[in-house]
Amino acid sequence: MDVLRAVVTGASSGIGAATVRALRAAGWEVVGVARREERLRALAEETGASVFVADLTDQRDVDALREHLAATGPVHALVNNAGGAKGLDSVEASSIEDWAWMFEVNVLALKRVTTALLPLLRQGAVERGVADIVNVTSIAGHTAYVGGGGYNAAKFAAHALTEVLRLELNGEPLRVVEVAPGLVKTDEFALVRFGGDRARADAVYDDVPEPLVAEDIAGVIVDAVLKPRHVDLDLIVVKPVAQAAPYRLAKGELVVRTETAP
């Protein structure tokens, strides 16, 4: 293959933007998809990627994305990265509107885009011998934690969707990869979660020794899609060394114990 093309959702910031940059550096053509046109245009100017403005919770926008891609070339990889969290309240106290938003962006948008682009990915697999669907979930989709509520539920659902999709596509040259990050320090994730409260968002990362950054996850995604076509990295869990679980996070310098812990 002379040219490989990937579609990356949630491309206007964070892991999505970093993935666009990493794939472009690896020689791929990339279509970055997000709602914020100004940010996408800046990313396109920086990287040479193509962009498409779409709200993935709107079926009409997803249909338009599919038509645009079908008219402009093959698709060899889809990175379903769009998502997010809102709130850290209990199940009892949390907002049903926040839950609905989290299911829309983390689960239903993932389903909409995957359904729309699978025919194009099959065409790409004929050309390349394999095509990839990479779903960026979270360790919150594997381990529950207090305050996780709607985000846990949405990411558990995204994980289940990914597992079922892999079963359903068995027998086709289509790899279904789940990347489940732990704590990743980005400009917006915690800020959105806490409704724009910058102090509260920044406090998430206070005194955490070397949290992951978006480029760490982008590197994992690129590595997965560049594996030999018979190799499928089904589930990749990526955490900073300081994080043992969503609720177990070391603060301060990491040091070797001089005595065995009791």
Backbone as a ProteinNet text record, in pm:
[ID]
protein_1_A
[PRIMARY]
MDVLRAVVTGASSGIGAATVRALRAAGWEVVGVARREERLRALAEETGASVFVADLTDQRDVDALREHLAATGPVHALVNNAGGAKGLDSVEASSIEDWAWMFEVNVLALKRVTTALLPLLRQGAVERGVADIVNVTSIAGHTAYVGGGGYNAAKFAAHALTEVLRLELNGEPLRVVEVAPGLVKTDEFALVRFGGDRARADAVYDDVPEPLVAEDIAGVIVDAVLKPRHVDLDLIVVKPVAQAAPYRLAKGELVVRTETAP
[TERTIARY]
82.9	0	86.5	58.7	132	82.4	-50	-108.5	-211.2	-199.1	-297.9	-372.8	-504	-583.2	-657.3	-650.8	-718	-816.8	-921.9	-1019.3	-1006	-991.5	-975.1	-1084.7	-1168.4	-1272.7	-1222.3	-1291.2	-1244.7	-1109	-1088.5	-954.2	-916.6	-1005.9	-975.9	-888.1	-863.6	-780.7	-734.4	-647	-609.6	-557.7	-606	-559.2	-589.5	-703.7	-739.6	-643.2	-613.6	-519.7	-380.7	-338.7	-207	-200.9	-311.4	-315.2	-306.8	-373.9	-361.2	-214.7	-149.3	-7.8	79.9	55.4	139.5	118.6	-3.6	-29.4	28.5	17.9	77.7	229.7	290.8	435.7	475.2	380.9	407.1	375.7	334.2	313.1	171.3	76.7	-63.1	-131	-228.5	-326.2	-426.9	-471.9	-562	-675.8	-795.3	-911.5	-947.9	-928.1	-963.7	-1107.1	-1183.1	-1325.9	-1355	-1426.4	-1468.4	-1571	-1624.1	-1724.2	-1661.7	-1545.1	-1489.1	-1404.6	-1463.3	-1400.6	-1270	-1264.2	-1143.8	-1024.1	-1045.5	-935.9	-894.6	-992.7	-960	-879.3	-916.2	-842.9	-698.2	-679.2	-542.7	-462.5	-526.1	-459.2	-424.1	-515.3	-489.8	-370.8	-365.2	-253.6	-121.5	-126	-4.1	46.6	-44.9	-6.4	-23.9	-105.7	-138.5	-250.6	-314.6	-429.8	-549.6	-642.7	-773.5	-863	-968.1	-1058.2	-1202.8	-1291.4	-1434.2	-1506.1	-1587.6	-1659.7	-1789.1	-1808.5	-1928.6	-1956.2	-2083.9	-2131.5	-2173.3	-2098.3	-2119.8	-2240.2	-2307.2	-2433.9	-2551.2	-2523	-2624.7	-2607.4	-2706.7	-2695	-2674.4	-2732	-2714.9	-2568.2	-2500.6	-2358.4	-2275.9	-2311	-2237.9	-2259.7	-2383.3	-2410.5	-2330.4	-2321.7	-2243.7	-2095.6	-2045.4	-1906.2	-1883.4	-1972.8	-1958.7	-1957	-2046.7	-2053.6	-1926	-1874.5	-1749.9	-1634.5	-1623.6	-1513.5	-1526	-1647.5	-1667.7	-1628.1	-1642.8	-1613	-1466.7	-1388.4	-1251.8	-1144	-1181.6	-1078.2	-1106.9	-1019.3	-1039.5	-1013.6	-1060.8	-1035.2	-972.6	-855.6	-784.2	-784.5	-818.5	-825	-922.5	-997.3	-1088.1	-1047.3	-1018.6	-987.5	-1105.6	-1186.4	-1301.3	-1252.5	-1217.5	-1160.6	-1256.6	-1356.2	-1447.1	-1513	-1521.3	-1582.8	-1559.6	-1596.1	-1574.4	-1654.3	-1627.3	-1693.1	-1753.3	-1860.7	-1918.4	-1953	-1899.3	-1934.9	-1858.6	-1859.3	-1798.2	-1888.7	-2019.9	-2117	-2157.3	-2225.6	-2272.9	-2381.2	-2410.6	-2521.5	-2650.2	-2672.2	-2794.8	-2803.9	-2693.3	-2697.4	-2665.1	-2608.2	-2562	-2677.5	-2644.8	-2743.7	-2776.4	-2904.6	-2944.4	-2905.6	-2903.2	-2859.9	-2712.8	-2630.3	-2490.1	-2475.8	-2554.8	-2551.1	-2589.9	-2696	-2741.8	-2632.8	-2567.3	-2458.8	-2346	-2307.9	-2198	-2230.9	-2354.6	-2391.3	-2393.7	-2438.6	-2441.6	-2301.3	-2205.2	-2073.6	-1981.4	-1997.8	-1907.3	-1956.1	-2086.9	-2142.9	-2216.6	-2317.1	-2399.9	-2323.8	-2239.8	-2159.4	-2061.2	-2003.1	-1912.8	-1986.6	-2108.1	-2188.4	-2224.5	-2266.6	-2305.1	-2189.6	-2071.8	-1957.8	-1911.2	-1906.3	-1862.6	-1956.2	-2085.6	-2182.7	-2166.9	-2150.4	-2141.3	-2016.5	-1904.5	-1777	-1732.2	-1801.3	-1759.1	-1752.2	-1848.2	-1834.1	-1706.9	-1668.5	-1546.2	-1421.8	-1427.4	-1315.4	-1298.8	-1409.6	-1400.3	-1332.2	-1363	-1295.9	-1146	-1113.8	-974.1	-900.9	-971.2	-910.1	-879.8	-963.1	-936.4	-805.9	-782.4	-661.2	-536.6	-548.7	-431.3	-409.7	-515.8	-510.1	-562.3	-580.7	-635.7	-681.1	-781.1	-821.9	-844.3	-837.3	-839.2	-952	-1014.3	-1105.1	-1043.2	-1003.9	-941.3	-1038.2	-1088.1	-1179.6	-1103.8	-1098.4	-1032.5	-1137.3	-1120.7	-1216	-1150.3	-1137.4	-1077.8	-1067.1	-975	-976.6	-1106.1	-1177.3	-1308.6	-1410.6	-1379.8	-1465.4	-1433	-1338.8	-1297.8	-1301.2	-1286.9	-1285.2	-1371.7	-1470.8	-1558	-1489	-1530.7	-1477.3	-1583.7	-1573	-1669.6	-1671.5	-1789.6	-1804.1	-1798.9	-1766.3	-1757.2	-1892.5	-1990.6	-2129.2	-2152.2	-2196.1	-2230	-2112.5	-1993.5	-1876	-1836.9	-1836	-1813.7	-1913.2	-2040.7	-2145.1	-2125.4	-2093.1	-2074.6	-1952	-1842.1	-1720.7	-1728	-1796.9	-1822.2	-1900.8	-1998.9	-2078.2	-1991.5	-1901.9	-1812.3	-1720.5	-1673.8	-1592.1	-1672.7	-1796.5	-1880.3	-1907.8	-1938.5	-1961.2	-1839.3	-1721.1	-1597.8	-1580.1	-1607.2	-1593.9	-1691.8	-1815.5	-1915.9	-1878.5	-1834.4	-1795.2	-1685.1	-1588.7	-1479	-1532.1	-1628.5	-1689.9	-1764.6	-1838.1	-1920.6	-1837.2	-1718.8	-1634.5	-1534.2	-1538.7	-1447.7	-1463.6	-1351.5	-1353	-1325.5	-1328.7	-1293.2	-1156.9	-1085.1	-953.8	-969.5	-1039.8	-1067.5	-1023.2	-929.9	-881.8	-961.4	-1004.4	-1076.8	-990.5	-939.6	-843.3	-907.5	-894.9	-939.7	-818.1	-808.3	-704.2	-772.6	-735.4	-799.6	-698.7	-695.1	-599	-641.2	-541.2	-564.5	-556	-489.1	-480.8	-395.4	-457.7	-388.9	-410.2	-302.2	-313.4	-329.8	-450.5	-479.3	-538.2	-555.9	-604.9	-751.6	-829.3	-973.6	-1049.3	-997.9	-1080	-1135	-1046.4	-1091.2	-1169.2	-1133.3	-1204.7	-1350.6	-1375.3	-1514	-1583	-1512.3	-1573.1	-1622.9	-1549.4	-1584	-1646.4	-1709.8	-1790.8	-1714.6	-1586.8	-1506.6	-1434.6	-1441.6	-1373.5	-1224.7	-1144	-1002.9	-926.2	-953.4	-880.5	-907.6	-1032.2	-1066.9	-1006.9	-1007.3	-949.8	-799.8	-730.8	-586	-548.3	-635.7	-606.4	-599.1	-663.3	-659.7	-515.5	-432	-295.5	-191.4	-236.6	-142.9	-56.1	74.3	171.9	172.3	113.2	120	248.5	336.8	463.3	442.3	462.2	457.3	328.6	216.8	96.4	117.8	39.3	46.2	7.8	52.7	9.7	-49.3	-116	-187.2	-95.4	27.4	120.8	154.4	149	173.4	68.1	-58	-166.4	-163.2	-133.1	-122.9	-16.3	94.5	200	154.9	75.8	22	-72.6	-156	-251	-177.4	-77.7	-2.4	69.3	126.1	192.7	95.4	-28	-126.9	-163.2	-183.5	-226.4	-111.4	12.4	128.2	178.8	112.9	152.5	131.3	206.2	178.5	30.5	-23	-167.6	-228.9	-148.5	-203.7	-202.4	-151.9	-138	-246.1	-329.6	-437.9	-416.1	-390.6	-377.5	-517.5	-584	-724.6	-749.8	-675.6	-697.7	-563.3	-546.4	-423.2	-460.7	-420	-443.3	-315.8	-327.8	-210.5	-229.8	-144.6	-152.8	-15	-10.5	118.6	166.4	294.8	349.3	290.7	256.3	203.8	61	-4.2	-145	-160.3	-206.4	-232.7	-376.7	-468	-610.4	-671.9	-795.5	-856.4	-855.7	-865.4	-873.2	-743	-635.7	-507.6	-398.9	-367.1	-276.4	-171.5	-46	62.4	81.3	115.2	148.4	292.6	359	497.4	592.8	718.2	823.1	807.6	829.1	831.5	968.2	968.4	1094.2	1091.2	1207.5	1220.7	1216.5	1133.4	1126.4	1254.2	1301.6	1421.7	1387	1258.1	1212.9	1088.2	1066.4	947.1	824.7	724.1	599.8	529.3	462.1	390.7	271.9
-119.8	0	125	215.2	341	437.7	443.7	538.9	468.1	486.9	435.9	554	537.3	648.5	606	691.5	668.4	780.9	746.8	844	847.3	965.4	981.7	1073.9	1026.5	1110.8	1177.6	1284	1359.8	1421.3	1469.2	1508.8	1651.8	1727	1869	1895.3	1794.7	1816	1681.7	1687.9	1570.5	1453	1333.7	1209.7	1208.5	1262	1262.3	1343.1	1465.7	1550	1487.7	1430.8	1365.9	1245.9	1173.6	1058	1101.7	1211.2	1265.7	1297.5	1364.7	1400.3	1275.2	1176.4	1055.9	975.5	964.7	891.4	964.7	1097.6	1174.3	1154.2	1153.3	1132.4	993.9	898.1	761.9	746.3	854.5	850.3	825.3	824.3	800.3	928.6	914.4	1019.5	1008.6	1121.1	1120.2	1217.9	1174.7	1262.9	1281.2	1399.7	1429.8	1479.8	1425.1	1456.9	1511.3	1621.8	1680.4	1789.8	1848.4	1954.4	2090.8	2115.2	2251.3	2278.8	2351.9	2373.4	2450.1	2552	2633.5	2549.8	2464.9	2379.7	2277.9	2223.4	2128.3	2194.8	2315.5	2385.6	2411.2	2445.8	2467.7	2337.7	2227.1	2097.3	2058.9	2086.8	2056.8	2136.6	2262.9	2348.2	2299.4	2253.1	2204.9	2074.5	1982.4	1844.1	1803.7	1877.4	1834.3	1733.3	1707.4	1616.7	1682.1	1599.5	1647.5	1651.7	1731	1739.5	1739.4	1702.3	1702.8	1741.3	1844.4	1893.7	1814.8	1752.5	1671.8	1657.7	1656.9	1620	1474	1386.8	1243.6	1192	1278.9	1240.9	1269.3	1324	1357.3	1262.2	1177.8	1078.4	1143.2	1260.2	1327.8	1364.1	1407.5	1440.2	1315.1	1206.1	1080.6	1030.5	1042.3	1003.8	1089.5	1219	1308.6	1272.3	1233.3	1189	1065.8	969.4	847.7	881	969.2	1005.2	1076.9	1164.6	1235.1	1136.7	1043.9	947.9	855.4	811.3	722.1	789.3	920.7	994.8	1032.7	1018.4	1071	965.2	838.2	735.9	627.6	528.6	416	453.4	369.2	385.7	256.7	268.9	150.4	139	248	243.6	348.7	311.5	403.3	407.5	526.1	544	616.1	539.9	594.9	649.7	776.8	838.5	934	985.5	1084.4	1028.6	1110.9	1067.6	1171.3	1136.1	1229.5	1192.7	1264.6	1241	1371.2	1357.6	1473.3	1433.3	1508.8	1490.5	1380.5	1389.8	1288.4	1262.9	1280.6	1261.6	1115.4	1083.1	946.7	910	783.2	738.4	806.8	817.6	878.9	1026.5	1098.1	1243.7	1295.8	1212.7	1261	1297.6	1380.1	1433.5	1334.3	1310.6	1220.5	1279	1412.6	1477.5	1447.6	1446.7	1411.4	1266.8	1177.6	1037.3	1024.6	1093.3	1085.5	1135.1	1245.5	1297.9	1197.1	1134.1	1038.3	916.4	869.9	756.2	797	917.6	964.6	969.1	1029.1	1051.4	930.2	849.3	736.3	605.6	591.7	463.7	478.5	564.3	572.3	633.7	733.2	789.6	684.8	605.8	498.6	400.1	364.3	272	333.9	460.9	527.3	527.3	569.7	583.1	445.9	349.3	215.5	156.1	165.8	114.9	183.3	315.2	391.8	358.2	334.6	321.6	178	81.2	-58	-96.6	-58.1	-93.1	-35.8	85.5	145.8	76.8	33.1	-41.1	-176.5	-237.1	-365.2	-343.6	-234.5	-204	-181.5	-111.7	-89.8	-219.3	-313.8	-442.5	-523.1	-509.4	-577.7	-526.7	-396.5	-336.1	-369.4	-356.5	-367.2	-508.1	-586.6	-719.1	-720.1	-601.6	-588.1	-443.8	-423	-288.8	-290.2	-172.2	-162.3	-74.3	-119.4	-37.3	-28.2	91.3	112.6	194.8	135.4	204.8	247.5	377.4	430.7	436.6	351.7	345.8	406.5	329.8	379.1	262.5	274.6	176.1	186.7	300	313.6	218.1	160.3	59.3	-81.4	-93.6	-225.6	-234	-120.5	-117.3	-1.4	-31.9	72.4	147	271	348.7	445.6	484.9	575.5	706.9	749.9	871.8	846.6	723.4	691.6	685.7	631.7	628.9	619	729.9	730.8	704.7	753	730.7	583.7	521.6	377.4	303.8	337.9	267.7	283.5	405.3	430.1	357.8	362.5	298.1	145.8	92.4	-51.8	-91.5	-8.3	-35.7	-31.1	67.5	76.9	-45.2	-91.5	-212.6	-332.9	-346.3	-458.8	-453	-333.4	-316.5	-364.9	-328.2	-366.2	-517.5	-581.1	-726.8	-796.9	-749.2	-810	-789.4	-669.4	-640.5	-734.5	-760.7	-850.8	-991.4	-1036.7	-1167.2	-1168.4	-1061.3	-1055.7	-1045.9	-986	-968.5	-1081.7	-1178.4	-1292	-1359.1	-1388	-1446.2	-1345.7	-1216.3	-1110.8	-1053.4	-997.3	-937.7	-798.6	-794.6	-669.8	-686.3	-602.7	-608.8	-509.4	-554.8	-468.8	-454.1	-334.3	-306.8	-212.6	-245.9	-155.1	-101.4	30	95.6	159.8	116.1	161.8	239.5	372.3	451.1	469.9	489.4	534.5	686.8	740	885.2	947.3	1030.7	1101.4	1250.7	1324.4	1469.5	1537.9	1587	1662.5	1797.1	1883.5	2018.4	2021.2	1919	1934.9	1827.7	1704.8	1597.6	1632.4	1664.7	1695.9	1826.5	1920.3	2048.5	2028.3	1943.1	1910.1	1836.2	1743.4	1664.1	1751.7	1856.8	1943.5	2075.7	2072.9	2186.1	2315.6	2306.9	2426.2	2478.7	2407.3	2448.6	2415.1	2514.5	2490.8	2443.8	2501.8	2463.1	2316.9	2276.3	2137.3	2042	2084.1	2000.5	1983.8	2092.2	2085.6	2000	2000.2	1925	1774.7	1726.8	1583.5	1537	1625	1585.7	1636.9	1707.6	1764.7	1657.5	1677.5	1592.6	1448.3	1423.3	1289.6	1280.9	1187.4	1178.1	1123.9	1207.6	1170.8	1099.7	1172.6	1114.5	1095.1	1008.9	994	1124.6	1141.2	1252.7	1195	1280.9	1233.6	1161.1	1208	1147.4	1003.4	969.8	831	738.4	780.6	697.1	693.6	806.9	810.2	712.3	705.2	612	467.6	434.8	299	267.4	363.7	343.4	318.7	401	384.9	250.5	210.5	80.8	-33	-22.8	-128.4	-142.5	-29.8	-38.9	-73	-60.4	-95.7	-237.9	-311.9	-451.2	-532.4	-642.8	-730.9	-769.5	-791.4	-802.3	-921	-1019.4	-1133.2	-1110	-994.4	-965.6	-865.6	-905.6	-820.2	-796.5	-672.4	-637	-608.7	-713	-702.3	-591.8	-594.2	-500.2	-451.7	-319.9	-259.4	-164.9	-198.5	-113.2	-33.7	97.9	184.7	277.5	262.9	348.1	406.7	521.9	568.6	475.4	469.2	381	415.7	541.4	585.8	538.6	481.3	443.5	292.1	235.1	92.5	60	154.8	137.9	277	290	423.6	492.3	413	466.6	452.1	409.9	389.2	462.3	584.8	672.4	727.5	699.6	748.9	898.3	967.9	1110.1	1129.9	1226	1251.7	1162.4	1174	1100.4	950.6	874.8	729	687.2	610.1	568.5	419.3	357	215.9	197.2	105.8	78.9	9	51.5	-12.3	-132.8	-139.8	-255	-312.5	-438.4	-502.6	-450.9	-410.9	-360.7	-471.8	-441.9	-548	-598.2
0	0	0	-93.5	-97.2	9.1	27.9	121.4	207.7	337.6	432.3	490.6	512.5	564	690.6	790.5	918	944.7	1016.8	1066.4	1218.1	1273.7	1418.4	1469.1	1560.6	1617.7	1746.1	1786	1901.6	1876.4	1752.8	1707.8	1741.5	1802.6	1823.7	1944.7	2028.8	2147.5	2202.7	2302.4	2381	2300.3	2336.5	2274.4	2124.8	2085.6	1944.1	1861.1	1904.7	1831	1829.1	1941.4	1947	1853.3	1839.1	1749.6	1604.1	1570.4	1435.1	1406.2	1498.2	1477.9	1462.6	1547.7	1545.7	1417.9	1371.6	1247.7	1127.5	1129.4	1019.4	1019	1136.7	1145.5	1095.4	1105.9	1058.7	910.4	844.8	701.1	656.2	749.4	714	668.7	579.4	560	673.9	724	840.2	817.4	855.5	860.3	1007.5	1059.3	1197.3	1204.4	1297.5	1308.8	1448.1	1453.7	1581.8	1552.5	1660.6	1645.2	1622.1	1678.2	1681.3	1557.9	1464.9	1335.1	1346.9	1429.7	1439.4	1483.8	1582.4	1630.6	1524.1	1453.7	1348.1	1238.1	1200.7	1095	1136.4	1262	1311.5	1307.6	1343.9	1340.1	1196.7	1105.2	964.8	912.6	948.8	904.5	961.9	1087.3	1153.8	1095.1	1066.6	1035.8	890	815.7	680.4	675.8	788.7	791.9	726.2	682.1	640.8	763.9	758.6	873.8	826.8	919.1	890.4	1019.1	1009.8	1126.9	1142.3	1258.5	1281.1	1429.8	1462.7	1596.1	1588.2	1651.4	1635.6	1712.5	1786.7	1848.2	1753.8	1636.4	1535.5	1417	1393	1286.3	1150	1129.2	1000.3	977.6	1080.9	1067.5	1040.4	1105.8	1084.4	941.7	893.7	754.6	657.1	685.7	599.1	601.6	718.9	729.7	642.9	650.8	569.9	420.6	378.6	236.4	192	278.1	246.5	231.7	322.9	318.3	197.8	168.4	54.7	-76.1	-82.3	-204.8	-217.2	-109.5	-110.4	-92.8	-78.7	-71.1	29.7	37.1	128.7	273.4	364.4	507.6	558.6	619.1	666.8	819.2	887.6	1034.2	1083.3	1186.1	1255	1401.1	1450.7	1592.9	1656.9	1729.3	1801.6	1934.9	1934.2	2054.1	2123.9	2052.4	2111.2	2237.2	2341.6	2466.9	2574.5	2696.8	2806	2928.4	3036.9	3164.8	3215.3	3292.6	3361	3503.2	3598.1	3738	3808.6	3940.9	4025.7	4146.6	4124.8	4232	4243	4352	4373.7	4273	4262	4177.1	4220.2	4349.2	4401	4365.1	4379.9	4367.1	4227.5	4141.5	4011.6	3919.3	3821.1	3728.2	3617.5	3594.6	3486.4	3351.1	3341.4	3217.4	3189	3295.7	3277.3	3230.2	3288.4	3246.3	3099.8	3059.1	2919.8	2825.2	2862.3	2779	2767.6	2879.5	2877.3	2792	2796.6	2711.7	2564.7	2535.1	2396.7	2336.7	2409.6	2349.6	2361	2464.7	2486.4	2426.2	2408.1	2363.4	2230.2	2226.4	2106.7	1989.4	2016	1907.7	1853.5	1942.3	1900.8	1810.3	1848.8	1768.5	1633.6	1633.8	1508.7	1408.7	1454.8	1364.6	1315.7	1404.5	1365.5	1261.9	1284.2	1187.9	1052.9	1055.5	930.7	850.5	919	848.6	824.3	880.5	859	711.5	628.1	485.3	422.5	463	409.6	464	589.5	646.5	578.8	542.2	469.1	334.1	268	141.3	165.1	273.1	306	336.8	400.6	434.3	308.9	206.2	80	19.6	28.9	-26.7	54.8	186.8	273.9	328.2	329.8	391.4	532.7	590.5	725.3	742	828.6	869.3	1019.2	1079	1224.8	1275.5	1382.9	1462.7	1601.1	1639.5	1770	1854.7	1960.7	2051.3	2176.5	2199	2318.7	2429.3	2529.7	2641.2	2764.6	2870.2	2994.2	3091	3187.9	3295.4	3375.2	3360.6	3423.8	3363.4	3248	3187.4	3232.3	3326.5	3376	3528	3595	3741.3	3789	3871.3	3924.9	4038.4	4059.9	4170.8	4219.5	4345.2	4405.6	4328.5	4290.3	4212	4062.4	4023.4	3880.9	3813.3	3882.6	3838.4	3689.9	3630.4	3489.3	3398.1	3435.5	3349.9	3351.9	3470.4	3476.9	3388.5	3403	3328	3177.6	3134.6	2991.7	2937.8	3011.3	2961.9	2974	3075	3077.6	2953.4	2914.3	2794.8	2669.5	2661.1	2545.6	2538.4	2653.4	2657.9	2609.1	2655.2	2613	2463.2	2413.2	2269.1	2190.5	2237.4	2169.2	2168.8	2281.7	2290.7	2196.4	2193	2105.5	1958.7	1925.7	1787.5	1741.5	1828.7	1792.2	1762.1	1840.1	1815.4	1682.8	1657.7	1536.9	1408.9	1417.6	1300	1282.2	1372	1361.5	1225.4	1160.9	1027.9	918.6	952.4	857.5	896	799.9	831	892.6	1003.5	1074.6	1218.9	1262.6	1400.9	1485.2	1601.7	1695.1	1819.3	1839.5	1945.8	2046.8	2174	2279.7	2354.1	2361.1	2438.9	2559.2	2678.8	2802.1	2886.2	2872.3	2948.7	3093.9	3178	3314	3316.6	3417.9	3435.4	3324.4	3242.4	3135.1	3155.9	3166.6	3186.5	3052	3026.5	2905.4	2944.7	2846.4	2874.6	2914.9	2871	2880.8	2956.9	2969.2	3024.6	3163.1	3256.5	3392.2	3394.9	3308.9	3305	3266.1	3168.1	3129.6	3243	3304.8	3411.9	3525.4	3554.8	3667.7	3623.1	3507.3	3463.8	3446.7	3406.8	3384.1	3506.4	3618.8	3741.5	3728.2	3689.7	3661.6	3784.3	3900.5	4021.8	4055.6	4045	4076.6	3973	3847.4	3742.4	3761.8	3790.8	3809.9	3930.4	4031.9	4154.6	4130.4	4023.2	3991.5	3973.1	3917.9	3882.8	3981.9	4085.5	4182.1	4245.3	4238.3	4306.3	4255.4	4137.5	4077.8	3996.8	4029.9	3956.5	3815.7	3717.5	3576.8	3534.4	3538.5	3478.9	3329.4	3269	3124.7	3056.3	2933.5	2849.8	2721.7	2645.5	2526.6	2429.5	2417.2	2322.9	2359.5	2488.2	2529.4	2470.2	2477.8	2425.7	2274	2211.4	2066	2016.3	2086.9	2048.4	2055.1	2155.8	2169.3	2053.4	2016.7	1907.1	1776	1747.4	1623.4	1621.9	1733.4	1741.4	1710.2	1760.3	1738.4	1591	1521.7	1382.2	1288.2	1336.8	1254.1	1277.6	1366.4	1387.3	1259	1243.4	1130.3	1128.2	1009.3	995.7	1069.3	1109.6	1184.1	1334.5	1379	1522.1	1565.1	1660.2	1710.1	1859.2	1895.6	2037	2091.2	2134.9	2174	2276	2385.5	2496.2	2547.6	2546	2595.3	2708.7	2829.4	2945.4	2969.9	2975	2987.1	3106.7	3207.7	3326	3355.6	3421.1	3471.7	3582.6	3601.9	3705.8	3842.1	3862.3	3991.8	4018.3	3919.2	3935.1	3932.5	4043.7	4050.1	4011.5	4032.1	4002.4	3997.6	3948.5	3946.2	4082.3	4188.8	4323.9	4402.3	4336.1	4403.1	4325.8	4372.4	4300.1	4394.9	4363.3	4447.4	4425.9	4531.9	4524.7	4572.1	4512.9	4550.8	4473.9	4506	4435.2	4454.5	4347.1	4356.8	4409.9	4518.2	4579.7	4607.5	4600.8	4632.9	4782.4	4829.8	4973.5	5018.6	5132.6	5188	5274.6	5312.9	5391.5	5325.6	5345.9	5290.5	5362.1	5283	5342.9	5415.1	5528.3	5599.6	5518.8
[MASK]
++++++++++++++++++++++++++++++++++++++++++++++++++++++++++++++++++++++++++++++++++++++++++++++++++++++++++++++++++++++++++++++++++++++++++++++++++++++++++++++++++++++++++++++++++++++++++++++++++++++++++++++++++++++++++++++++++++++++++++++++++++++++++++++++++++++

